[in-house]
């Protein structure tokens, strides 16, 4: 899969565009979405050049995959949405045209702070 290093999140990782960081690890970064769809809307991205979920899952190292998910779990705790202490959240990722992915750098959306409704609109 071809990765475009001029995408927005690559620029955030290079420090060319500012972000409101929630947490950071060796292989991943979590920051607030600029246009939040819920009171909590955090994006978790790997630091490596992966276009989307399946690209990351197929080609990232075990260390990158573990580190990414540990950071996502930390975000759930830090934002108070983890179901053991808070009211829960939705984690989603969009891929490609039908997934309506805007930024071609893999990112997990963590959304919470309100009831998120049904998973997808019908029709
Ligand atoms: P996608 O549609 O690709 O799954 O999600 C892209 C997300 O990136 C959107 O929710 C959008 O609001 C967010 N976004 C777009 N540009 C920026 C930006 O410059 N900074 C931050 N923090 N988020 C952005």
Short mmCIF file of C-alpha atoms and ligand atoms in Angstrom, two decimals:
data_model
loop_
_atom_site.label_atom_id
_atom_site.label_comp_id
_atom_site.label_asym_id
_atom_site.label_seq_id
_atom_site.Cartn_x
_atom_site.Cartn_y
_atom_site.Cartn_z
CA UNK A 1 0.00 0.00 0.00
CA UNK A 2 1.41 3.41 -0.95
CA UNK A 3 1.75 5.87 1.90
CA UNK A 4 1.55 9.61 1.18
CA UNK A 5 3.95 11.31 3.58
CA UNK A 6 2.33 14.70 2.89
CA UNK A 7 -0.89 13.73 4.65
CA UNK A 8 -2.10 15.82 7.57
CA UNK A 9 -1.22 13.37 10.31
CA UNK A 10 2.30 12.84 8.93
CA UNK A 11 2.67 16.63 9.25
CA UNK A 12 1.41 16.47 12.84
CA UNK A 13 3.96 13.73 13.60
CA UNK A 14 6.75 15.87 12.11
CA UNK A 15 5.61 18.83 14.24
CA UNK A 16 4.65 20.90 11.17
CA UNK A 17 1.04 21.20 12.37
CA UNK A 18 0.23 21.66 16.09
CA UNK A 19 -1.94 19.21 17.98
CA UNK A 20 -3.47 18.91 21.44
CA UNK A 21 -1.71 15.79 22.67
CA UNK A 22 -3.53 13.51 25.11
CA UNK A 23 -0.80 10.86 25.42
CA UNK A 24 2.27 9.64 23.57
CA UNK A 25 4.28 6.43 23.50
CA UNK A 26 7.28 5.11 21.60
CA UNK A 27 5.24 4.11 18.55
CA UNK A 28 1.98 6.06 18.82
CA UNK A 29 0.44 9.48 19.46
CA UNK A 30 -3.03 10.40 20.73
CA UNK A 31 -4.53 13.87 20.25
CA UNK A 32 -7.88 15.64 20.30
CA UNK A 33 -9.84 15.72 17.04
CA UNK A 34 -9.98 19.30 15.70
CA UNK A 35 -13.71 18.97 14.91
CA UNK A 36 -15.05 16.73 17.70
CA UNK A 37 -18.17 14.63 17.08
CA UNK A 38 -18.65 13.99 20.81
CA UNK A 39 -17.49 15.55 24.11
CA UNK A 40 -14.57 13.09 24.01
CA UNK A 41 -13.09 12.62 20.54
CA UNK A 42 -9.49 11.50 20.50
CA UNK A 43 -7.51 10.16 17.55
CA UNK A 44 -4.84 7.52 18.15
CA UNK A 45 -2.28 7.15 15.38
CA UNK A 46 0.80 4.99 14.93
CA UNK A 47 4.03 6.90 14.28
CA UNK A 48 4.88 4.55 11.42
CA UNK A 49 3.73 5.02 7.79
CA UNK A 50 0.50 3.00 7.69
CA UNK A 51 -2.44 4.04 5.53
CA UNK A 52 -5.31 2.29 7.29
CA UNK A 53 -6.25 -0.41 9.78
CA UNK A 54 -5.61 -3.47 7.61
CA UNK A 55 -2.28 -2.05 6.40
CA UNK A 56 -1.19 -1.51 10.00
CA UNK A 57 -2.48 -4.89 11.17
CA UNK A 58 -0.70 -6.70 8.33
CA UNK A 59 2.63 -4.87 8.26
CA UNK A 60 3.41 -3.22 11.60
CA UNK A 61 5.71 -5.01 14.02
CA UNK A 62 4.32 -6.77 17.08
CA UNK A 63 5.89 -4.02 19.21
CA UNK A 64 4.11 -1.29 17.24
CA UNK A 65 0.77 -3.08 17.39
CA UNK A 66 1.01 -3.73 21.13
CA UNK A 67 2.21 -0.21 21.89
CA UNK A 68 -0.57 1.37 19.80
CA UNK A 69 -3.30 -0.54 21.63
CA UNK A 70 -1.78 0.10 25.06
CA UNK A 71 -1.83 3.83 24.28
CA UNK A 72 -5.46 3.61 23.14
CA UNK A 73 -6.33 1.93 26.45
CA UNK A 74 -4.49 4.70 28.31
CA UNK A 75 -6.56 7.29 26.42
CA UNK A 76 -9.78 5.57 27.55
CA UNK A 77 -8.60 5.82 31.16
CA UNK A 78 -7.26 9.37 30.88
CA UNK A 79 -10.47 10.70 29.30
CA UNK A 80 -12.65 8.87 31.82
CA UNK A 81 -14.64 6.87 29.27
CA UNK A 82 -13.41 3.35 30.11
CA UNK A 83 -16.54 1.38 31.12
CA UNK A 84 -15.13 0.25 34.47
CA UNK A 85 -14.91 3.86 35.69
CA UNK A 86 -16.92 5.84 33.13
CA UNK A 87 -19.85 5.44 30.75
CA UNK A 88 -18.15 3.77 27.81
CA UNK A 89 -17.08 4.82 24.35
CA UNK A 90 -17.02 3.85 20.71
CA UNK A 91 -13.75 3.07 18.91
CA UNK A 92 -13.99 3.26 15.13
CA UNK A 93 -11.73 3.49 12.14
CA UNK A 94 -12.53 4.42 8.55
CA UNK A 95 -10.68 2.96 5.57
CA UNK A 96 -10.70 3.92 1.92
CA UNK A 97 -13.49 5.29 -0.19
CA UNK A 98 -16.45 3.33 1.16
CA UNK A 99 -15.21 3.81 4.70
CA UNK A 100 -15.08 7.56 3.98
CA UNK A 101 -11.54 7.94 5.26
CA UNK A 102 -10.38 11.57 4.94
CA UNK A 103 -6.82 11.34 6.19
CA UNK A 104 -4.76 8.47 4.70
CA UNK A 105 -2.78 7.73 7.87
CA UNK A 106 -4.28 5.02 10.09
CA UNK A 107 -6.18 6.46 13.03
CA UNK A 108 -8.53 5.09 15.65
CA UNK A 109 -11.32 7.44 16.75
CA UNK A 110 -12.23 7.13 20.45
CA UNK A 111 -15.60 8.78 21.01
CA UNK A 112 -17.50 9.20 24.26
CA UNK A 113 -19.02 11.55 26.79
CA UNK A 114 -22.49 10.99 25.35
CA UNK A 115 -24.58 8.07 24.12
CA UNK A 116 -23.24 7.33 20.65
CA UNK A 117 -26.49 5.89 19.28
CA UNK A 118 -26.61 3.06 16.77
CA UNK A 119 -23.34 2.08 15.22
CA UNK A 120 -24.14 3.16 11.64
CA UNK A 121 -26.98 4.95 9.95
CA UNK A 122 -29.11 2.66 7.81
CA UNK A 123 -29.41 3.37 4.10
P1 LIG B 1 -11.41 10.19 8.96
O1 LIG B 1 -12.58 10.77 8.26
O2 LIG B 1 -10.19 10.12 8.07
O3 LIG B 1 -11.71 8.91 9.65
O4 LIG B 1 -11.08 11.18 10.15
C1 LIG B 1 -10.27 12.29 10.03
C2 LIG B 1 -10.43 13.10 11.29
O5 LIG B 1 -9.37 14.02 11.38
C3 LIG B 1 -11.73 13.94 11.31
O6 LIG B 1 -12.50 13.57 12.44
C4 LIG B 1 -11.24 15.38 11.39
O7 LIG B 1 -12.03 16.20 12.20
C5 LIG B 1 -9.83 15.22 11.95
N1 LIG B 1 -8.90 16.27 11.54
C6 LIG B 1 -8.77 16.80 10.29
N2 LIG B 1 -7.79 17.72 10.28
C7 LIG B 1 -7.28 17.76 11.54
C8 LIG B 1 -6.23 18.52 12.14
O8 LIG B 1 -5.54 19.34 11.53
N3 LIG B 1 -5.99 18.30 13.46
C9 LIG B 1 -6.72 17.39 14.19
N4 LIG B 1 -6.40 17.26 15.46
N5 LIG B 1 -7.70 16.66 13.64
C10 LIG B 1 -7.98 16.83 12.33
#
